[in-house]
Coordinates of N, CA and C in Angstrom, one line a residue:
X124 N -195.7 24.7 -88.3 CA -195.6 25.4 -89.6 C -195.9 24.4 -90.7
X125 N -196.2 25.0 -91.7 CA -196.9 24.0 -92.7 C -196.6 24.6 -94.3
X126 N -195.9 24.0 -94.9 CA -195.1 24.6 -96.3 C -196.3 24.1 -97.2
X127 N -196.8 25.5 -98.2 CA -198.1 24.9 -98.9 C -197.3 25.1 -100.4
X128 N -197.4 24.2 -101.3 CA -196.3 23.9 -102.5 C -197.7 25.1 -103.7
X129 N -196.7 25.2 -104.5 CA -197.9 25.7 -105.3 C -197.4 25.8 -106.8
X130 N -197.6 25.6 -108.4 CA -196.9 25.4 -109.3 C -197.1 26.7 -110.0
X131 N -197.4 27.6 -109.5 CA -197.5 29.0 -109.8 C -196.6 29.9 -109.2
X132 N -195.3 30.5 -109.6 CA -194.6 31.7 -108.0 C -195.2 32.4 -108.1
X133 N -195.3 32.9 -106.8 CA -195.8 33.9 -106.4 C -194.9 34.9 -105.9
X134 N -194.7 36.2 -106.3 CA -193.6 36.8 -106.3 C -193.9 38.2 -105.4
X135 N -194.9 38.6 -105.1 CA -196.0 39.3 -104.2 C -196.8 39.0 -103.3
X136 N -196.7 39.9 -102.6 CA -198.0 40.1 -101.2 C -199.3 39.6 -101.9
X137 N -199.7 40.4 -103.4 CA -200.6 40.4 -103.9 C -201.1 39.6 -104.6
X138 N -199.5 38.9 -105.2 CA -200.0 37.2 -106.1 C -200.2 36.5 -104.8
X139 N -200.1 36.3 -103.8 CA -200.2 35.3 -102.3 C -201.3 35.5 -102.1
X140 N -202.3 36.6 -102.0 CA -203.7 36.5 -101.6 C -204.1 36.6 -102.8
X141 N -204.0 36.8 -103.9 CA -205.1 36.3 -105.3 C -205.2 34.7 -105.3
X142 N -204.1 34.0 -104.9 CA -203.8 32.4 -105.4 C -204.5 32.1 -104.2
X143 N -204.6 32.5 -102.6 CA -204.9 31.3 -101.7 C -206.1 32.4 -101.6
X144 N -206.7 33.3 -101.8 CA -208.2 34.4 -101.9 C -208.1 34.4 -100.2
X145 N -207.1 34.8 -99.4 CA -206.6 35.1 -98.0 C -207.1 36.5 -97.7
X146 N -207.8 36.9 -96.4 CA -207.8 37.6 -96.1 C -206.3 38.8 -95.9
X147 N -206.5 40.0 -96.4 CA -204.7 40.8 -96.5 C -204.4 40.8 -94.7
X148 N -205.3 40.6 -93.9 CA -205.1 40.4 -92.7 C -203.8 39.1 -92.2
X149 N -203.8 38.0 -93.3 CA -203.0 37.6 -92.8 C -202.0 37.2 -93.6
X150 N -202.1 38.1 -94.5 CA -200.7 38.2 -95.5 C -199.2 38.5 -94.5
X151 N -198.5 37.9 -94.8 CA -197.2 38.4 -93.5 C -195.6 38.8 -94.5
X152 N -195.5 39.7 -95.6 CA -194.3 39.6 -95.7 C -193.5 40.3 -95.3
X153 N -192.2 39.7 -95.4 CA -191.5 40.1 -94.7 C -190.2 40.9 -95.6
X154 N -190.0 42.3 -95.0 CA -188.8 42.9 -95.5 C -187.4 43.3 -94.8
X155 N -186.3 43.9 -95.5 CA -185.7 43.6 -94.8 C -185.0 45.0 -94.8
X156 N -184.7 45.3 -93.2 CA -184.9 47.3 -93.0 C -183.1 47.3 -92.7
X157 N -182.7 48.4 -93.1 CA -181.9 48.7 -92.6 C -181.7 49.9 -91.5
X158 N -181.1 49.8 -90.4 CA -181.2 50.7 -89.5 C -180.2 51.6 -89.3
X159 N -179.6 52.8 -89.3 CA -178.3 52.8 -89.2 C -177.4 52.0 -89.4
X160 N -177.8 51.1 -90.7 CA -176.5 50.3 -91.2 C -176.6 49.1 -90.6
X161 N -177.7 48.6 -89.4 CA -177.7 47.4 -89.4 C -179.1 46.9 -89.9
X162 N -179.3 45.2 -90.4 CA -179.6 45.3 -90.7 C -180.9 44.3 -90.0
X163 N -182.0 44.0 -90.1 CA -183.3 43.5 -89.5 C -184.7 43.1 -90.6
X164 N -185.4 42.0 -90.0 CA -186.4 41.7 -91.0 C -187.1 42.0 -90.0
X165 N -188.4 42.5 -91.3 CA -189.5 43.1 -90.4 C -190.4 42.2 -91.0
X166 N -191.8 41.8 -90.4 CA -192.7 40.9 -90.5 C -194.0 41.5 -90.4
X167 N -194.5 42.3 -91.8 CA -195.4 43.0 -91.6 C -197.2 42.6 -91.9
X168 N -197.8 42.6 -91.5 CA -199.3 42.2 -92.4 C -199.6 43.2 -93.1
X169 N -199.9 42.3 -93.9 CA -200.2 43.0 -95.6 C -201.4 44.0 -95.8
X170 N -202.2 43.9 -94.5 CA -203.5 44.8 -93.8 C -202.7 46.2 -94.0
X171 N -201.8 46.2 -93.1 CA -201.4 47.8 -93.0 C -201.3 48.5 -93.8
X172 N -200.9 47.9 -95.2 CA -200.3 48.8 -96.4 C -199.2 49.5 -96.6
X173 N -198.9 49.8 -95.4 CA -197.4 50.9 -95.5 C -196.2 50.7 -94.1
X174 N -195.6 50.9 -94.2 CA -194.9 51.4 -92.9 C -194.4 52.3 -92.6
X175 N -194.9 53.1 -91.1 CA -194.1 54.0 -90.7 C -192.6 53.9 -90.5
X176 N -191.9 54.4 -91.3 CA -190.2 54.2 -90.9 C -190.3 55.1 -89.5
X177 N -190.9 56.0 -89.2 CA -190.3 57.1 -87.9 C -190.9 56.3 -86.7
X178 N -192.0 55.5 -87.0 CA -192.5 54.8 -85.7 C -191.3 53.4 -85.6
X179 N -190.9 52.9 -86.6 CA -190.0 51.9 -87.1 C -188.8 51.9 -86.2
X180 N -188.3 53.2 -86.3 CA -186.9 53.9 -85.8 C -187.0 54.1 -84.8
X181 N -188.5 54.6 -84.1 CA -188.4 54.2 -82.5 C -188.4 53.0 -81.8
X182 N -189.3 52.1 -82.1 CA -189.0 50.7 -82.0 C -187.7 50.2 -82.0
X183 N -186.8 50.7 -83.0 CA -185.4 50.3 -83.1 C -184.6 51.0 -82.2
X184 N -185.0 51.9 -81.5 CA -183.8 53.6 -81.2 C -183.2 53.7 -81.5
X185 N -183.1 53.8 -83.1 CA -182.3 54.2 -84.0 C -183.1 56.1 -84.6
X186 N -182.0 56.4 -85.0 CA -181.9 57.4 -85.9 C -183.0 57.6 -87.1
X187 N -182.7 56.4 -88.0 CA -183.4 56.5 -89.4 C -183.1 54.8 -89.6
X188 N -184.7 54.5 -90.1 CA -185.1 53.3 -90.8 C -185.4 53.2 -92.0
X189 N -185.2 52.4 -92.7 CA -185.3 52.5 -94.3 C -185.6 50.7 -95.2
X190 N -186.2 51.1 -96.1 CA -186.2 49.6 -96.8 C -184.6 49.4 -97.4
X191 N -184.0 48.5 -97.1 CA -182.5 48.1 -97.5 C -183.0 48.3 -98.7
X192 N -181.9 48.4 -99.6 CA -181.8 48.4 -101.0 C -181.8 47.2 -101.6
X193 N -182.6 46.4 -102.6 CA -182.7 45.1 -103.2 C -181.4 44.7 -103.2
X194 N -180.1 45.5 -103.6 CA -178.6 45.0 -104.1 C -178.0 44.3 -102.4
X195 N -178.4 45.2 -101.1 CA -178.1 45.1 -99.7 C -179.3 43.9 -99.6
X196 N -180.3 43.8 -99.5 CA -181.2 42.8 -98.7 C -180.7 41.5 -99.5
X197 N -180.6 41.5 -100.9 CA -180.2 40.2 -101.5 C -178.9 39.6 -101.0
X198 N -177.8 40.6 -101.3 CA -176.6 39.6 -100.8 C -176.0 39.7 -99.4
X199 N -177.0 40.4 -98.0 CA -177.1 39.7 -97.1 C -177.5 38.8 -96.6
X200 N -179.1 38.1 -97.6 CA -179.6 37.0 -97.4 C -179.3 36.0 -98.3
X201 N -178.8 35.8 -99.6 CA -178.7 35.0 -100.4 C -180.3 35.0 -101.4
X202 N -181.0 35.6 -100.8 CA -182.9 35.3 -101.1 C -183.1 36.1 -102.2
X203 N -184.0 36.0 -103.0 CA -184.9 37.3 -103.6 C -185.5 38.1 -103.3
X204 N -186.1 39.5 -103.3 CA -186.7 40.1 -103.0 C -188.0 39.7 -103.6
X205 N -189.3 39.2 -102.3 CA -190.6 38.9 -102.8 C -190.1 37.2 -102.8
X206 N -188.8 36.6 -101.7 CA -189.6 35.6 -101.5 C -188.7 35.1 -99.8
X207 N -188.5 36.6 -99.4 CA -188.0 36.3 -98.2 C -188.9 35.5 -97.0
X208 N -187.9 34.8 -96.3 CA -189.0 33.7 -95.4 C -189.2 35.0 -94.2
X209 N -190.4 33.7 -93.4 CA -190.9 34.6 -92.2 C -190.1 33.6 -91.5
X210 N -189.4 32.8 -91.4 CA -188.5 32.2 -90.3 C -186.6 31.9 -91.3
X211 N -185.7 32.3 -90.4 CA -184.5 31.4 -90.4 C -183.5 32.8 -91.0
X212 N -183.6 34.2 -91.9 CA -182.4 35.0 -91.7 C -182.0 35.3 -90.5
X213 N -180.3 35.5 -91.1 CA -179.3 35.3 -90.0 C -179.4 37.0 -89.2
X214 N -180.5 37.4 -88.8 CA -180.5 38.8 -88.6 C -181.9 39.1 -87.6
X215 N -182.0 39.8 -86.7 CA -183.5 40.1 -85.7 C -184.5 40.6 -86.2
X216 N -185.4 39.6 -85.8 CA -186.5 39.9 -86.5 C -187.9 41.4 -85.6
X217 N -188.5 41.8 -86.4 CA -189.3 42.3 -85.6 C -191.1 42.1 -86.2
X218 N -191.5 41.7 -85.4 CA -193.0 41.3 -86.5 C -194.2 42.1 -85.8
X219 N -195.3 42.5 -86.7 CA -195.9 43.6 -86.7 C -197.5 42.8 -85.9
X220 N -197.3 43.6 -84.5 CA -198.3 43.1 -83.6 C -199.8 42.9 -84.1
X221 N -199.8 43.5 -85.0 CA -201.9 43.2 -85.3 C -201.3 41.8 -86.3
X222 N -200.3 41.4 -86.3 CA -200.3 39.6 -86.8 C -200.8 38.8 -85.6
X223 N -200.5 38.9 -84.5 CA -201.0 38.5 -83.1 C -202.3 38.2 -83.0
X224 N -203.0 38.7 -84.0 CA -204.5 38.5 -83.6 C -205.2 36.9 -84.8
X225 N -204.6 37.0 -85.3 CA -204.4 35.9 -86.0 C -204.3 34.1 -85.7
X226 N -205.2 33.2 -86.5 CA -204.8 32.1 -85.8 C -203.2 31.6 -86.9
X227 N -203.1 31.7 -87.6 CA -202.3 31.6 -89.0 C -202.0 32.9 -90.1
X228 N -201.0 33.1 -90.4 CA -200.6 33.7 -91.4 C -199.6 32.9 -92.4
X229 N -199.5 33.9 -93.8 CA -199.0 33.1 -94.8 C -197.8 34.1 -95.2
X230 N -196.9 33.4 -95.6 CA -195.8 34.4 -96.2 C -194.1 33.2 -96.6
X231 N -193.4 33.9 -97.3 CA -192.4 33.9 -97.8 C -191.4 32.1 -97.1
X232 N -190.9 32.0 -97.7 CA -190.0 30.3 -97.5 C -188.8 30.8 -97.9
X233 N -188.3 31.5 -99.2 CA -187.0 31.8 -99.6 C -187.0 30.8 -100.8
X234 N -188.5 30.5 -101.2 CA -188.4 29.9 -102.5 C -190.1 30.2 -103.2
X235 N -190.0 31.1 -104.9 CA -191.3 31.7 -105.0 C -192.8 30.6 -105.2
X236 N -192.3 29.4 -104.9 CA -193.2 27.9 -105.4 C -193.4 27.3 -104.1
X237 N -193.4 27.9 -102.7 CA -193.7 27.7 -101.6 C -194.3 28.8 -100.7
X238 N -195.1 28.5 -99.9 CA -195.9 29.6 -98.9 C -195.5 29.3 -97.5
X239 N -195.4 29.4 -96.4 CA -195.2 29.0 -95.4 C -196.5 29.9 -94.8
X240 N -197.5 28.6 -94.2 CA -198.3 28.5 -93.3 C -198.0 28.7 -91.5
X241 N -198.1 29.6 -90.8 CA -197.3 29.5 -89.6 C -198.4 30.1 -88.1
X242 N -198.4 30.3 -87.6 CA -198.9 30.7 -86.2 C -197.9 31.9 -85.6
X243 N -198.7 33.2 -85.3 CA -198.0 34.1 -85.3 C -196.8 33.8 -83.7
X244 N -197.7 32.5 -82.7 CA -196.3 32.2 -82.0 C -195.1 31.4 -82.0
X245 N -195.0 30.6 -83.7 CA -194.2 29.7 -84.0 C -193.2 31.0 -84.1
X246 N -193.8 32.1 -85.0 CA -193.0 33.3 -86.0 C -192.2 33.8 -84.4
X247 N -192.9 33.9 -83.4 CA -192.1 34.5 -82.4 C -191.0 33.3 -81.7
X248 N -191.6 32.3 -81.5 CA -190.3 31.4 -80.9 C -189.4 31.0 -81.7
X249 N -189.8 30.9 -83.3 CA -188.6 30.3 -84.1 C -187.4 31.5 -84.3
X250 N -188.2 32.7 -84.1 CA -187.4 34.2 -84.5 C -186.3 34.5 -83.4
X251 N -186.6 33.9 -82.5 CA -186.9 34.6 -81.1 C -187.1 36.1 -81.0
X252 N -188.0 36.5 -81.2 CA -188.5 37.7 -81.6 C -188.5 38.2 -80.0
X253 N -188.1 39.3 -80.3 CA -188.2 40.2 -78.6 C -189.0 41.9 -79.3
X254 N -189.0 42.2 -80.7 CA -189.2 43.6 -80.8 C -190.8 43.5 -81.5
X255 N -191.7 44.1 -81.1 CA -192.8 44.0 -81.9 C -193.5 45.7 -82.6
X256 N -193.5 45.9 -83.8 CA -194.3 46.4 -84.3 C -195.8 46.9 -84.4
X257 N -196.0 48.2 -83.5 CA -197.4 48.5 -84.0 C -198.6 49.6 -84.2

Protein backbone atom coordinates (compact mmCIF):
# COMPACT_ATOMS: atom_id res chain seq x y z
CA UNK A 1 0.00 0.00 0.00
CA UNK A 2 1.22 3.30 -0.77
CA UNK A 3 -0.31 6.71 1.03
CA UNK A 4 -0.31 9.47 -1.85
CA UNK A 5 -0.18 12.99 0.34
CA UNK A 6 -1.97 15.72 -1.57
CA UNK A 7 -2.44 19.57 -0.27
CA UNK A 8 -5.88 19.66 -1.72
CA UNK A 9 -8.82 17.33 0.38
CA UNK A 10 -10.45 15.57 -1.30
CA UNK A 11 -13.79 14.99 0.10
CA UNK A 12 -15.36 12.83 -2.87
CA UNK A 13 -15.24 9.93 -5.19
CA UNK A 14 -15.34 12.72 -7.63
CA UNK A 15 -12.67 15.23 -6.18
CA UNK A 16 -10.30 11.68 -6.17
CA UNK A 17 -10.58 11.18 -9.83
CA UNK A 18 -10.60 14.95 -10.96
CA UNK A 19 -7.13 15.40 -8.83
CA UNK A 20 -5.34 11.99 -9.84
CA UNK A 21 -7.57 12.04 -13.67
CA UNK A 22 -8.09 7.99 -12.52
CA UNK A 23 -10.01 5.87 -14.37
CA UNK A 24 -13.78 5.71 -12.07
CA UNK A 25 -12.84 2.01 -12.52
CA UNK A 26 -10.63 2.29 -9.84
CA UNK A 27 -12.02 4.66 -7.67
CA UNK A 28 -12.76 2.40 -4.35
CA UNK A 29 -14.87 4.17 -1.73
CA UNK A 30 -15.87 2.92 0.79
CA UNK A 31 -19.26 3.21 2.86
CA UNK A 32 -20.48 2.12 5.67
CA UNK A 33 -24.01 -0.08 5.46
CA UNK A 34 -26.02 -0.91 8.10
CA UNK A 35 -27.64 -4.31 8.12
CA UNK A 36 -30.25 -5.04 10.43
CA UNK A 37 -28.56 -2.90 12.91
CA UNK A 38 -25.25 -4.29 12.33
CA UNK A 39 -22.92 -2.58 10.95
CA UNK A 40 -20.27 -3.27 7.76
CA UNK A 41 -18.02 -1.29 5.21
CA UNK A 42 -18.57 -1.83 1.90
CA UNK A 43 -15.78 -1.17 -0.77
CA UNK A 44 -17.39 -0.12 -3.80
CA UNK A 45 -15.82 1.03 -7.36
CA UNK A 46 -16.81 4.13 -8.23
CA UNK A 47 -17.58 2.48 -12.00
CA UNK A 48 -20.85 1.08 -10.68
CA UNK A 49 -22.54 4.25 -9.68
CA UNK A 50 -25.10 2.90 -7.35
CA UNK A 51 -25.70 0.03 -5.12
CA UNK A 52 -28.10 -2.45 -5.13
CA UNK A 53 -29.20 -2.65 -1.33
CA UNK A 54 -31.57 -5.90 -2.22
CA UNK A 55 -28.57 -7.68 -3.95
CA UNK A 56 -26.52 -6.17 -0.84
CA UNK A 57 -28.97 -7.91 1.71
CA UNK A 58 -28.52 -11.08 0.00
CA UNK A 59 -24.87 -11.13 0.23
CA UNK A 60 -25.50 -10.24 3.85
CA UNK A 61 -28.74 -12.67 4.50
CA UNK A 62 -30.06 -10.09 6.02
CA UNK A 63 -33.50 -8.58 5.67
CA UNK A 64 -32.71 -4.95 4.61
CA UNK A 65 -29.46 -3.03 3.75
CA UNK A 66 -29.14 0.56 3.97
CA UNK A 67 -26.52 3.40 3.91
CA UNK A 68 -25.95 4.05 7.86
CA UNK A 69 -26.86 7.39 8.68
CA UNK A 70 -23.76 10.03 8.65
CA UNK A 71 -24.70 10.59 12.71
CA UNK A 72 -24.33 6.20 12.93
CA UNK A 73 -21.32 5.79 10.44
CA UNK A 74 -19.37 8.73 12.13
CA UNK A 75 -19.50 7.87 15.68
CA UNK A 76 -18.98 4.20 15.00
CA UNK A 77 -15.84 5.03 13.22
CA UNK A 78 -14.54 8.15 14.71
CA UNK A 79 -14.02 9.22 10.61
CA UNK A 80 -15.87 11.60 8.36
CA UNK A 81 -18.04 10.73 5.88
CA UNK A 82 -15.96 11.08 2.37
CA UNK A 83 -12.81 10.07 4.07
CA UNK A 84 -13.45 6.62 5.25
CA UNK A 85 -10.29 4.23 4.77
CA UNK A 86 -10.36 1.08 2.53
CA UNK A 87 -8.27 -0.73 5.36
CA UNK A 88 -8.44 -0.83 9.45
CA UNK A 89 -12.52 -0.17 10.67
CA UNK A 90 -13.25 -2.10 13.55
CA UNK A 91 -16.18 -3.81 11.50
CA UNK A 92 -16.36 -6.62 8.19
CA UNK A 93 -15.64 -5.58 5.30
CA UNK A 94 -17.21 -6.49 2.00
CA UNK A 95 -15.49 -5.23 -1.34
CA UNK A 96 -17.13 -5.05 -4.64
CA UNK A 97 -15.67 -7.87 -7.05
CA UNK A 98 -15.21 -5.96 -10.47
CA UNK A 99 -12.31 -4.08 -8.03
CA UNK A 100 -10.58 -7.62 -8.61
CA UNK A 101 -9.86 -6.80 -11.99
CA UNK A 102 -7.73 -4.10 -11.19
CA UNK A 103 -3.96 -3.80 -10.73
CA UNK A 104 -4.49 -0.84 -7.94
CA UNK A 105 -7.16 1.16 -6.67
CA UNK A 106 -7.47 4.52 -4.88
CA UNK A 107 -9.60 5.47 -1.93
CA UNK A 108 -10.04 6.87 1.57
CA UNK A 109 -7.10 6.81 4.66
CA UNK A 110 -9.47 8.42 7.35
CA UNK A 111 -7.78 11.67 6.54
CA UNK A 112 -9.20 14.12 3.52
CA UNK A 113 -5.15 15.09 2.49
CA UNK A 114 -4.36 11.43 1.91
CA UNK A 115 -5.30 8.76 -0.77
CA UNK A 116 -4.42 5.22 -0.18
CA UNK A 117 -2.96 3.52 -3.21
CA UNK A 118 -3.63 -0.41 -2.64
CA UNK A 119 -3.98 -3.74 -4.60
CA UNK A 120 -7.31 -5.14 -4.56
CA UNK A 121 -5.45 -8.31 -2.61
CA UNK A 122 -3.76 -6.17 0.05
CA UNK A 123 -7.78 -4.77 0.50
CA UNK A 124 -8.58 -8.52 0.94
CA UNK A 125 -5.84 -9.73 3.29
CA UNK A 126 -5.62 -6.62 5.42
CA UNK A 127 -9.63 -6.76 5.68
CA UNK A 128 -9.72 -10.25 5.87
CA UNK A 129 -12.47 -10.00 3.68
CA UNK A 130 -14.51 -13.31 3.17
CA UNK A 131 -17.80 -11.39 1.58
CA UNK A 132 -17.58 -10.07 -1.96
CA UNK A 133 -19.88 -7.90 -3.87
CA UNK A 134 -21.15 -8.19 -7.32
Amino acid sequence: MEILSHSKPLRSVRDGLEYFGMDPAQGAPTFVIDADGKLYALILSAARGHIDFEKLAQVLGVDSANLASRQKAESATGIAIGAMPLIGLDMPYILDAALLRQEHVYGGTGCFNTTAKVSPAELIDANQIKLFYE
